Amino acid sequence: MKRKNQKNSFFQDGPKGLVVAVVLFVVCMIALQKLVEFTGEIKSLSYTEFQKQVTSDLVKSIVVTGQDVQGSLRDGGHFHTVIPQNAQDWSMLNEHGVNVTVADTTGQMSLLYIVMIALFFIGLAVLYFFRQARNAQNGGGGGANIFNMGKSRAKMFMPSSIKENFDSVAGAAEAKEELKDIVDFLKNPEKYRRLGAQMTRGVLLVGEPGNGKTLLAKAVAGEATCPFFSISGSDFIEVFVGVGASRVRDLFAQARKHAPSIIFIDEIDAVGRHRGNSHGGGSDEREQTLNQLLTEMDGFQTGGGSVIVIAATNRPDVLDKALLRPGRFDRRVVVPYPDLKSREEILKVHARDVKLSPEVDLAKIARGTPGFSGADLKNIINEAAINASKANQEMITVKDFEEARDRIMLGKEIKTMTQSKQELELTAYHESGHALVALMLPEHSDPLHKITIIPRGRALGVTHSLPEREKYTQTREELLAKIKMSLGGRAAEQLVFNKVTTGAYSDFVSATDIARTMVCSYGMSTMGPVIYNQGGSFEYSQKTAERIDAEVQRILDECAQETMQLLIENRDKLNLLATTLLEKETLFAGEIYELLGIAAREEHKFA
Ligand code: ADP
Ligand code: ZN
């Protein structure tokens, strides 16, 4: 997420140049206004009139610049006059109490200079505006024009200048695995085209800043030795409608010319927010840009050439659904905060170029930095190196690392670090509760994938399960198992700590949703085979509403009880799982089976 200014020219494109132009314009207008006001009040007097005014004691002071005289009257007025070359009236001025100042002739010029400079800048500002507006209309195809608004502002990297490859990305094994296909496709497009396979065109990298999304995208280009175009979503957006769209067009045209190639769009949410809530011009522009992006991505089908678009965001929830449709960004790769092992690997990668004292143990530092992003870890090494250099040390010591860590933690709010030890423990038990319930109901629950206490987005921890197959129908038992799994988090908290927290809110939302559809849509309750569509066209009485609520309540209560029972019976497993999770932060299904001595599920045996 680094942005560099490509041009230092005064006429830099984009928001900065625009702001400069606007400010300049306004300042000039104000200056001119003042000047007009000022000169408007000055009376021009003839020499005779001037003499009369003096002898009538009306003149307070004058400033003489050569033959030119600027003066003030006692009533507050101003005047201007020209006096003869050899005026003899100095004594007369004295007699009438006029205060005389004689100024250097150059003073007079300066006013003229100011006006000329102001006019010059106004001219430039006006010119700039016209150029911009014209470019916006043309879609900005205009060759080597320094005003090229509509040109894509992507940075282009040719393969020879890309040093990153998958080895530069430490940890992130899952993300790399998923991106390998893309590399293969870029390297051997023929292999796929031969059989008419439709390759993915868009990959969405989802994760918090600093966790290596940009790095991963560039590494894909490095692995595939193809050109890499990098741009940020916000770079597309300008005040002028049509500029963003033309930049998109230009970018894709360039990428196609260099196919196979990769386009990387950082912060895609800047353009990709869902449409339809437009107020005024700004979002009009954004919509046009988004539409152009969709058009370009669809165009790959016919346009030939293999261009892959990789986009990054930490807000996938706000993206327009149209972006996520098949053929567009239909692959989602999560780039999470690094877990313990990944943190150690990232530290190792960045410690290659520095001198560590032998007692520095990177594994230990990894343990002390939960919630640090890849960028934070790179930073900690750098800060430690700076510390050591300042003190003229030969090598970086443990103390340098401690200081660096403290500084970085002060500078930013790191989620797991702001969680106290107790809170982390609570999260570990909460997630273990979910997982254990899933494991104890093997016939009906989805197989577990992994559990983690590394925060992601707003969730403190996550328990992932993978649906076994696309299921079109679900049994009552499966739905009940889902409810119990949702309730397992809170149940574990209650059982172990005998206190409840707000952390289970979204679990309850999903549990209640499932229970309600069981009653209202699937006829899976004592209400019998009836459909009660809520808020829809199926009306029902207040009394029925009360019965529905009671049924939902009953299902949830029963599930909660059974969940608690299950955890009580398996308390030892719960403890083992939670303490191990606390230590390792992330556990995959295989590790969990081994840890708990449970037979692996069929679908995990080959993993
Ligand atoms: P994002 O695009 O997700 O905000 P970046 O790719 O810009 O993150 O990461 C910033 C820097 O942090 C990278 O240039 C790299 O030096 C470092 N970094 C992040 N993740 C990793 C990783 N998994 N391995 C090695 N370095 C990393
Ligand atoms: Zn939960």
XYZ file of C-alpha atoms in Angstrom, residues 17-318:
302
model
C -2.747 19.552 -8.639
C -6.379 20.420 -8.580
C -6.222 21.761 -5.052
C -3.214 23.893 -5.906
C -5.007 25.344 -8.918
C -8.171 26.108 -6.980
C -6.319 27.758 -4.096
C -4.266 29.822 -6.500
C -7.323 30.938 -8.369
C -9.137 32.005 -5.208
C -6.106 33.880 -3.850
C -5.705 35.758 -7.127
C -9.342 36.717 -7.213
C -9.199 38.074 -3.682
C -6.025 40.037 -4.419
C -7.542 41.546 -7.515
C -10.721 42.432 -5.656
C -8.729 44.286 -2.982
C -6.784 46.127 -5.602
C -9.925 47.309 -7.368
C -11.510 48.392 -4.084
C -8.392 50.306 -3.157
C -7.882 52.101 -6.441
C -11.595 52.863 -6.719
C -11.433 55.152 -3.703
C -8.561 57.266 -4.962
C -9.471 60.618 -6.428
C -7.328 62.020 -9.181
C -6.518 65.705 -8.665
C -4.958 68.291 -10.947
C -1.910 70.131 -9.646
C -3.909 73.327 -9.113
C -6.628 71.493 -7.223
C -3.964 69.857 -5.111
C -2.462 73.282 -4.232
C -5.944 74.519 -3.288
C -6.541 71.572 -1.011
C -3.208 72.202 0.694
C -3.850 75.886 1.281
C -7.339 75.042 2.618
C -5.631 72.802 5.211
C -7.417 69.725 3.910
C -4.328 67.589 3.206
C -2.932 65.480 5.982
C 0.055 63.715 4.363
C 1.592 62.859 1.038
C 4.000 60.271 -0.318
C 6.132 61.574 -3.162
C 7.538 59.068 -5.618
C 9.348 60.979 -8.345
C 6.665 63.208 -9.871
C 3.904 61.037 -8.568
C 2.095 61.952 -5.349
C -0.208 59.730 -3.307
C -1.906 61.570 -0.460
C -4.426 61.336 2.358
C -6.933 63.986 3.260
C -7.855 64.948 6.809
C -11.389 63.626 6.182
C -9.939 60.162 5.475
C -10.069 60.299 1.658
C -7.197 59.473 -0.701
C -6.001 61.190 -3.820
C -3.372 61.046 -6.488
C -1.715 63.761 -8.471
C 1.326 64.563 -10.533
C 3.574 67.505 -9.668
C 5.834 69.496 -12.019
C 9.476 68.506 -12.292
C 10.762 71.412 -10.196
C 7.984 72.191 -7.800
C 8.734 75.041 -5.420
C 6.048 74.312 -2.924
C 7.849 72.446 -0.174
C 7.647 75.403 2.180
C 3.936 75.761 1.513
C 3.406 72.130 2.474
C 5.240 72.718 5.730
C 3.223 75.782 6.528
C 0.004 73.878 6.194
C 1.177 70.970 8.327
C 1.335 68.322 5.590
C 3.402 65.302 6.491
C 5.690 64.588 3.526
C 7.363 61.266 2.764
C 9.623 60.904 -0.253
C 9.760 57.317 -1.530
C 12.182 55.510 -3.756
C 10.937 55.252 -7.340
C 11.121 51.463 -7.286
C 8.278 51.314 -4.757
C 5.908 52.365 -7.468
C 6.896 49.497 -9.667
C 6.194 46.820 -7.103
C 2.434 47.315 -7.336
C 2.614 46.840 -11.076
C 4.659 43.693 -10.569
C 2.112 42.239 -8.199
C -0.695 42.825 -10.663
C 1.285 41.263 -13.473
C 2.232 38.192 -11.455
C -1.354 37.759 -10.293
C -2.605 37.944 -13.869
C -0.012 35.428 -14.953
C -1.127 32.893 -12.330
C -4.785 33.448 -13.066
C -3.997 32.709 -16.675
C -2.255 29.464 -15.731
C -5.115 28.373 -13.490
C -7.692 29.021 -16.190
C -5.598 27.158 -18.734
C -5.279 24.215 -16.373
C -9.026 24.029 -15.869
C -9.754 24.083 -19.562
C -7.254 21.361 -20.287
C -8.645 19.156 -17.569
C -12.229 19.578 -18.619
C -11.367 18.836 -22.220
C -9.416 15.734 -21.302
C -12.276 14.497 -19.194
C -14.606 14.791 -22.136
C -12.291 13.152 -24.615
C -11.722 10.244 -22.331
C -8.207 11.532 -22.272
C -6.514 9.696 -25.072
C -4.199 12.589 -25.687
C -0.694 11.304 -26.320
C 2.275 12.828 -24.534
C 0.243 15.491 -22.807
C 1.347 16.714 -19.404
C -2.310 17.215 -18.578
C -3.256 13.598 -19.211
C -6.060 13.225 -16.686
C -7.724 10.250 -18.297
C -4.552 8.208 -18.565
C -4.252 5.355 -16.154
C -1.976 6.282 -13.305
C -0.897 2.752 -12.649
C 2.710 2.003 -11.966
C 4.039 -0.596 -14.309
C 6.712 -3.092 -13.370
C 8.381 -5.172 -16.033
C 9.319 -8.724 -15.036
C 13.017 -7.862 -14.848
C 12.323 -5.296 -12.128
C 10.169 -7.596 -9.985
C 12.255 -9.192 -7.277
C 9.378 -10.639 -5.269
C 8.394 -14.266 -5.540
C 6.626 -16.719 -3.268
C 9.789 -17.110 -1.195
C 9.598 -13.435 -0.267
C 6.222 -14.071 1.327
C 6.645 -15.827 4.641
C 3.806 -17.800 6.165
C 0.517 -17.226 4.318
C 0.671 -20.833 3.137
C -3.008 -21.065 2.345
C -3.030 -17.868 0.310
C 0.033 -18.976 -1.662
C -1.517 -22.355 -2.312
C -4.619 -20.738 -3.761
C -2.620 -18.391 -5.934
C -0.503 -21.163 -7.461
C -3.245 -21.909 -9.990
C -3.129 -18.356 -11.179
C 0.612 -18.527 -11.680
C 0.253 -21.732 -13.650
C -2.411 -20.195 -15.840
C -0.308 -17.118 -16.556
C 2.682 -19.274 -17.416
C 0.815 -21.733 -19.611
C -2.353 -20.142 -20.873
C -2.424 -22.569 -23.785
C -2.715 -25.522 -21.464
C -6.022 -24.186 -20.238
C -7.318 -22.711 -23.465
C -6.754 -25.965 -25.330
C -9.664 -27.591 -23.562
C -11.730 -24.429 -23.455
C -11.330 -23.937 -19.718
C -12.511 -20.596 -18.419
C -9.861 -19.374 -16.075
C -10.597 -17.052 -13.198
C -10.065 -13.446 -14.136
C -10.281 -11.851 -10.769
C -8.939 -12.661 -7.339
C -9.986 -10.757 -4.265
C -7.390 -10.611 -1.488
C -9.128 -9.931 1.790
C -7.259 -8.840 4.894
C -6.239 -6.016 7.178
C -3.528 -3.615 5.982
C 0.080 -4.671 6.248
C -0.494 -8.389 5.990
C 1.063 -8.737 2.590
C -1.713 -8.426 0.027
C 0.350 -6.194 -2.223
C 3.380 -8.383 -1.635
C 1.440 -11.528 -2.589
C 0.077 -9.957 -5.765
C 3.530 -8.881 -6.828
C 4.917 -12.280 -5.959
C 2.408 -13.849 -8.347
C 3.783 -11.600 -11.091
C 7.315 -12.532 -10.045
C 6.546 -16.238 -10.158
C 4.852 -15.987 -13.529
C 7.464 -13.519 -14.867
C 4.842 -11.225 -16.272
C 4.337 -7.436 -16.085
C 2.617 -6.013 -13.043
C 0.351 -2.970 -13.095
C -0.347 -1.509 -9.683
C -2.914 1.123 -8.838
C -5.105 2.085 -5.923
C -8.882 2.254 -6.196
C -8.859 5.831 -5.023
C -6.581 6.819 -7.916
C -9.447 6.305 -10.330
C -11.710 8.833 -8.775
C -11.602 12.456 -9.818
C -14.056 15.306 -9.621
C -14.747 15.169 -13.316
C -17.247 12.580 -14.380
C -15.776 10.189 -16.872
C -12.142 10.444 -15.840
C -12.205 7.303 -13.697
C -13.853 5.257 -16.415
C -11.336 6.382 -18.990
C -8.492 5.554 -16.627
C -9.887 2.052 -16.231
C -10.139 1.690 -19.987
C -6.594 2.894 -20.458
C -5.247 0.595 -17.758
C -6.841 -2.495 -19.267
C -5.719 -1.524 -22.747
C -2.144 -1.295 -21.504
C -2.395 -4.570 -19.628
C -3.790 -6.363 -22.682
C -0.966 -5.018 -24.772
C 1.472 -6.655 -22.355
C -0.514 -9.856 -21.759
C -0.054 -12.136 -19.981
C -0.012 -9.594 -17.182
C -1.414 -8.747 -13.787
C -3.421 -5.739 -12.736
C -3.364 -5.068 -9.021
C -6.035 -2.766 -7.608
C -5.413 -1.866 -3.994
C -8.362 -0.631 -1.908
C -10.898 -1.764 -4.460
C -13.654 -0.632 -2.098
C -12.928 2.970 -3.125
C -14.528 2.217 -6.495
C -16.333 -1.003 -5.714
C -18.826 0.032 -3.060
C -22.290 -1.147 -3.885
C -24.209 1.159 -6.135
C -27.631 2.663 -5.875
C -27.273 5.162 -3.062
C -26.069 7.994 -5.215
C -26.325 11.529 -4.007
C -24.878 13.941 -6.470
C -21.905 13.913 -8.800
C -19.262 12.183 -6.709
C -20.952 8.838 -6.669
C -22.016 9.217 -10.283
C -18.388 9.270 -11.177
C -17.741 6.268 -8.994
C -20.575 4.315 -10.568
C -19.288 5.014 -14.046
C -15.845 3.870 -12.990
C -17.232 0.696 -11.468
C -19.339 -0.040 -14.545
C -16.297 0.397 -16.744
C -14.355 -2.015 -14.547
C -17.118 -4.598 -14.844
C -17.256 -4.133 -18.598
C -13.499 -4.566 -18.932
C -13.512 -7.717 -16.857
C -16.309 -9.206 -18.921
C -14.412 -8.192 -22.030
C -11.590 -10.622 -21.266
C -13.759 -13.426 -22.496
C -13.687 -12.211 -26.041
C -10.646 -9.977 -25.936
C -8.154 -12.834 -25.657
C -4.847 -12.317 -23.857
C -4.545 -13.455 -20.294
C -4.852 -10.592 -17.882
C -5.543 -11.410 -14.256
C -6.943 -8.773 -11.975
C -6.001 -9.044 -8.329
C -7.807 -6.681 -6.004
C -7.274 -6.038 -2.313
C -9.655 -4.877 0.386
C -10.326 -5.178 4.071
C -13.995 -4.413 3.585
C -15.394 -7.177 1.366
C -18.796 -6.597 2.953
C -19.282 -3.209 1.265
